Amino acid sequence: MSALIEARGLTIQRPGSHETVLQNVDFRIGPQEIVTVVGPNGSGKSSLVRALLGHMPLAAGRVVRKPGLRIGYVPQRVQVDTTIPITVRRFLSLPRRISDDVAARVLTRTGVQGVEARQLTQLSGGQFQRVLLARALLHDPHLLVLDEPTQGLDQPGIVAFYKLIEEVRRQTGAAVLMVSHDLLVVMRASDRVICLNGHICCEGTPQHVSTAPEYRALFGAGSEGTLALYQHHHDHDHDHDHDHGHGHGPHPHHHHAEAP
Ligand SMILES: Nc1ncnc2c1ncn2[C@@H]1O[C@H](COP(=O)(O)OP(=O)(O)OP(=O)(O)O)[C@@H](O)[C@H]1O
């Protein structure tokens, strides 16, 4: 199975400085995979996604995207200018015009049928995320990239959104790369989880990652809860990680599960 995107030795610096944000990260995602990136605030999740999309310069390493790869992207922050009225229908036609039929179909697929005439600013958080997903699906992407798609949603909204993602994958065959803070749901909805903290701490199936010492060190023993991420104590010492056979530090490959 050939990868949709493959990165090797990815190193990224904070824009305008030599400070390393990501160090020597290897990454790949195959067709129809659901891969989720978790990690504390500032651990480089969005940077990784942006580098994979070619939106960010690399300090080292390389990214290879399959030729002709179509990507649907929902960025972490979508600024809606509340002073300019725009309907859902018009929003879906930016930047490329689509027909009413296509708009109706994609909104139905994401569970918000009939909202075409509504102003973007009048949608609930959950409806807005579904409209963003609909827009990302418009041009039949091989890969959907969603950076914290459930931010601002309540727990039932989050669960419903991840169910929708799985359904979309089943219906369209698109692979999904997500950044998320919703650990519990992530663990249930992903084929593979990457735990990031400036480098890959651990990686593999949700079961593998949730029991990995690196993951527990980052998110705490009771790390199934959403709050764990925000309360994280990075309480292990990088300098001594190697003594513990630990995957942290400049050699991040020890605990990688083999990519499919
Ligand atoms: N445009 C930018 N200018 C300066 N620094 C940046 C910029 N974008 C990201 N950074 C820095 O790079 C580091 C990684 O940020 P990134 O947004 O990738 O982390 P993240 O894991 O997605 O965080 P969060 O969970 O808070 O969204 C942070 O220290 C951040 O301050």
Coordinates of C-alpha atoms and ligand atoms in Angstrom, one line a residue:
M1 CA 0.0 0.0 0.0
S2 CA 1.6 3.3 -1.0
A3 CA 1.4 6.2 1.3
L4 CA -0.7 9.3 0.6
I5 CA 1.8 11.5 2.4
E6 CA 5.2 10.4 3.7
A7 CA 7.6 12.5 5.7
R8 CA 11.1 11.7 6.8
G9 CA 13.3 13.4 9.3
L10 CA 11.0 16.4 9.5
T11 CA 12.5 19.2 11.5
I12 CA 10.6 22.5 11.9
Q13 CA 11.7 25.7 13.6
R14 CA 9.5 28.4 15.1
P15 CA 8.9 31.0 12.4
G16 CA 11.5 33.7 12.6
S17 CA 13.8 31.9 14.9
H18 CA 16.1 28.8 15.2
E19 CA 14.0 27.4 18.0
T20 CA 13.1 23.8 17.2
V21 CA 9.3 23.0 17.2
L22 CA 9.6 19.5 15.8
Q23 CA 12.7 17.4 15.6
N24 CA 13.3 14.5 13.3
V25 CA 9.7 13.3 12.8
D26 CA 8.9 10.5 10.5
F27 CA 5.3 10.2 9.4
R28 CA 3.1 8.4 6.9
I29 CA -0.6 7.9 6.2
G30 CA -2.0 5.3 3.9
P31 CA -5.3 5.2 2.0
Q32 CA -8.4 5.0 4.3
E33 CA -6.4 5.2 7.5
I34 CA -7.7 7.4 10.4
V35 CA -4.6 8.8 12.1
T36 CA -4.8 11.1 15.1
V37 CA -2.1 13.3 16.5
V38 CA -2.3 14.0 20.2
G39 CA 0.0 16.1 22.4
P40 CA 0.1 18.9 24.9
N41 CA -0.5 22.5 23.9
G42 CA 2.5 23.8 21.9
S43 CA 3.8 20.3 21.2
G44 CA 3.9 20.9 17.4
K45 CA 0.7 19.2 16.2
S46 CA -0.5 22.1 14.0
S47 CA 3.0 22.7 12.8
L48 CA 3.3 19.0 11.7
V49 CA 0.0 19.2 9.9
R50 CA 0.9 22.5 8.2
A51 CA 4.3 21.1 7.2
L52 CA 2.7 18.0 5.7
L53 CA 0.4 20.2 3.6
G54 CA 3.4 22.3 2.4
H55 CA 2.2 25.4 4.3
M56 CA 5.4 25.6 6.4
P57 CA 9.1 25.7 5.6
L58 CA 11.2 22.7 6.7
A59 CA 14.5 23.2 8.5
A60 CA 15.4 19.6 7.6
G61 CA 13.8 16.4 6.2
R62 CA 11.4 16.0 3.4
V63 CA 7.7 15.5 2.7
V64 CA 6.5 13.4 -0.3
R65 CA 2.8 13.7 -1.3
K66 CA 1.4 11.2 -3.7
P67 CA 1.1 12.9 -7.2
G68 CA -2.4 14.2 -7.8
L69 CA -3.3 13.9 -4.1
R70 CA -6.5 15.8 -3.3
I71 CA -6.7 17.1 0.3
G72 CA -9.7 18.6 2.1
Y73 CA -8.4 20.7 5.0
V74 CA -10.2 22.2 8.0
P75 CA -7.7 24.5 9.8
Q76 CA -7.6 25.0 13.5
R77 CA -9.0 28.5 13.3
V78 CA -11.5 29.6 10.8
Q79 CA -12.1 33.4 11.1
V80 CA -15.6 34.3 10.1
D81 CA -15.9 38.1 9.8
T82 CA -19.1 38.7 11.7
T83 CA -19.5 42.1 10.0
I84 CA -19.9 40.5 6.5
P85 CA -23.0 38.4 6.1
I86 CA -22.4 35.2 4.3
T87 CA -24.8 32.3 3.9
V88 CA -23.7 28.6 4.1
R89 CA -24.5 28.3 0.4
R90 CA -22.2 31.1 -0.6
F91 CA -19.5 29.9 1.8
L92 CA -19.5 26.5 0.1
S93 CA -19.0 28.2 -3.3
L94 CA -15.8 29.9 -2.1
P95 CA -13.4 29.8 -3.7
R96 CA -14.9 27.5 -6.4
R97 CA -18.5 27.7 -7.5
I98 CA -20.5 24.5 -6.9
S99 CA -24.0 23.6 -8.0
D100 CA -27.1 23.6 -5.6
D101 CA -27.2 19.9 -6.0
V102 CA -23.7 19.3 -4.9
A103 CA -24.2 21.7 -2.0
A104 CA -27.3 19.9 -0.9
R105 CA -25.7 16.5 -1.2
V106 CA -22.6 17.4 0.8
L107 CA -24.6 19.1 3.6
T108 CA -26.8 16.0 3.8
R109 CA -23.7 13.8 4.0
T110 CA -22.4 15.8 7.1
G111 CA -25.8 15.8 8.8
V112 CA -26.7 19.5 8.3
Q113 CA -29.1 19.3 5.4
G114 CA -31.3 22.4 4.7
V115 CA -29.0 25.0 6.2
E116 CA -28.0 26.6 2.9
A117 CA -29.8 29.9 3.5
R118 CA -28.6 30.3 7.1
Q119 CA -25.9 32.9 8.0
L120 CA -22.6 31.3 9.1
T121 CA -22.8 33.3 12.3
Q122 CA -26.2 31.8 13.2
L123 CA -25.0 28.2 13.2
S124 CA -24.3 26.4 16.4
G125 CA -20.7 25.2 17.0
G126 CA -21.6 21.7 16.0
Q127 CA -23.4 22.8 12.8
F128 CA -20.5 25.1 11.9
Q129 CA -18.0 22.3 12.2
R130 CA -20.2 20.1 10.0
V131 CA -20.4 22.9 7.4
L132 CA -16.6 23.1 7.5
L133 CA -16.3 19.4 7.0
A134 CA -18.8 19.6 4.2
R135 CA -16.6 22.2 2.5
A136 CA -13.5 20.1 3.0
L137 CA -15.4 17.2 1.3
L138 CA -16.5 19.1 -1.8
H139 CA -13.8 18.1 -4.2
D140 CA -13.6 14.3 -3.3
P141 CA -10.4 14.4 -1.3
H142 CA -8.3 11.3 -0.9
L143 CA -7.2 12.8 2.5
L144 CA -9.1 14.8 5.0
V145 CA -7.0 16.9 7.4
L146 CA -8.8 18.2 10.4
D147 CA -7.0 20.3 13.0
E148 CA -9.0 20.1 16.2
P149 CA -12.4 19.7 14.5
T150 CA -14.4 19.3 17.7
Q151 CA -13.2 22.4 19.6
G152 CA -16.0 24.1 21.3
L153 CA -18.3 21.1 21.1
D154 CA -19.8 19.4 24.2
Q155 CA -19.2 15.7 24.9
P156 CA -22.2 14.4 22.9
G157 CA -21.3 16.7 20.0
I158 CA -17.8 15.4 20.0
V159 CA -18.9 11.8 20.0
A160 CA -21.4 12.5 17.2
F161 CA -18.7 14.2 15.2
Y162 CA -16.3 11.3 15.4
K163 CA -19.0 8.9 14.4
L164 CA -19.6 11.1 11.4
I165 CA -15.9 11.0 10.5
E166 CA -15.9 7.2 10.5
E167 CA -19.0 7.2 8.4
V168 CA -17.4 9.7 5.9
R169 CA -14.4 7.4 5.7
R170 CA -16.6 4.4 5.0
Q171 CA -18.7 6.2 2.4
T172 CA -15.9 8.1 0.6
G173 CA -12.8 6.0 1.2
A174 CA -10.9 9.1 2.3
A175 CA -8.1 8.8 4.8
V176 CA -8.3 11.1 7.8
L177 CA -5.6 12.9 9.6
M178 CA -6.8 14.7 12.8
V179 CA -5.3 16.7 15.5
S180 CA -7.4 16.3 18.7
H181 CA -7.6 17.0 22.3
D182 CA -10.5 14.6 22.9
L183 CA -8.5 11.6 24.1
L184 CA -11.2 9.2 24.9
V185 CA -12.9 9.6 21.6
V186 CA -9.6 9.7 19.7
M187 CA -8.7 6.4 21.3
R188 CA -12.0 4.9 20.0
A189 CA -12.1 6.4 16.6
S190 CA -8.5 6.1 15.3
D191 CA -6.6 3.3 13.6
R192 CA -3.4 4.8 14.7
V193 CA -2.4 7.5 17.2
I194 CA 0.7 9.6 17.2
C195 CA 1.7 11.1 20.5
L196 CA 3.8 14.2 19.9
N197 CA 5.9 16.4 22.1
G198 CA 8.4 18.2 19.9
H199 CA 9.1 14.7 18.6
I200 CA 7.2 11.4 18.4
C201 CA 6.9 10.1 21.9
C202 CA 5.1 7.0 20.9
E203 CA 2.9 5.8 18.1
G204 CA 0.7 2.8 17.2
T205 CA -2.7 1.5 17.8
P206 CA -4.9 3.3 20.4
Q207 CA -4.4 0.3 22.7
H208 CA -0.6 0.4 22.3
V209 CA -0.4 4.2 22.8
S210 CA -2.7 4.3 25.8
T211 CA -0.6 1.8 27.7
A212 CA 2.8 3.3 26.6
P213 CA 4.9 4.8 29.4
E214 CA 5.7 7.8 27.2
Y215 CA 2.0 8.6 26.8
R216 CA 1.2 8.1 30.5
A217 CA 4.1 10.3 31.4
L218 CA 2.6 13.1 29.3
F219 CA -1.0 12.7 30.1
G220 CA -1.0 11.0 33.5
A221 CA -2.2 7.6 34.6
G222 CA -5.9 8.5 34.3
S223 CA -5.3 9.7 30.8
E224 CA -8.6 8.5 29.4
G225 CA -10.2 11.8 30.4
T226 CA -10.3 14.9 28.2
L227 CA -9.1 17.1 31.0
A228 CA -5.9 15.1 31.4
L229 CA -4.4 16.9 28.4
Y230 CA -4.8 20.3 30.0
Q231 CA -3.5 19.2 33.3
H232 CA -0.5 17.4 31.8
H233 CA 2.7 17.2 33.8
H234 CA 5.7 16.6 31.7
D235 CA 7.3 15.1 34.7
H236 CA 9.9 12.8 33.3
D237 CA 13.4 13.9 32.6
H238 CA 14.5 13.8 29.0
D239 CA 18.2 13.5 29.9
H240 CA 17.6 10.2 31.6
D241 CA 15.1 8.7 29.3
H242 CA 17.6 6.4 27.6
D243 CA 18.3 4.8 31.0
H244 CA 14.7 3.8 31.1
G245 CA 14.6 2.5 27.6
H246 CA 12.3 5.4 26.9
G247 CA 11.4 6.7 23.4
H248 CA 11.9 10.3 24.3
G249 CA 14.7 12.6 23.3
P250 CA 16.6 12.9 20.1
H251 CA 16.1 9.3 19.1
P252 CA 12.4 9.1 18.7
H253 CA 12.1 5.8 16.8
H254 CA 12.4 3.2 19.6
H255 CA 8.6 2.8 20.1
H256 CA 7.3 3.3 16.6
A257 CA 4.9 0.6 15.6
E258 CA 5.7 -0.3 12.0
A259 CA 3.6 1.7 9.6
P260 CA 1.3 -0.5 7.4
Ligands
LIG1 N1 3.2 31.5 13.4 C1 3.9 31.3 14.5 N2 4.8 32.2 14.9 C2 5.6 31.9 16.0 N3 5.6 30.7 16.7 C3 4.7 29.8 16.3 C4 3.8 30.0 15.1 N4 3.1 28.9 15.0 C5 3.5 28.0 16.0 N5 4.4 28.6 16.7 C6 5.1 28.0 17.9 O1 5.4 26.6 17.6 C7 5.2 25.8 18.7 C8 4.2 24.7 18.3 O2 3.0 25.2 17.9 P1 1.8 24.4 17.3 O3 0.7 25.3 17.1 O4 2.3 23.5 16.2 O5 1.4 23.4 18.6 P2 0.1 22.6 18.9 O6 0.6 21.3 19.4 O7 -0.8 22.5 17.7 O8 -0.5 23.5 20.0 P3 -2.1 23.6 20.5 O9 -2.5 22.3 21.1 O10 -2.0 24.7 21.5 O11 -2.9 24.0 19.3 C9 4.6 26.6 19.8 O12 5.7 26.9 20.7 C10 4.1 27.9 19.1 O13 4.3 29.0 19.9

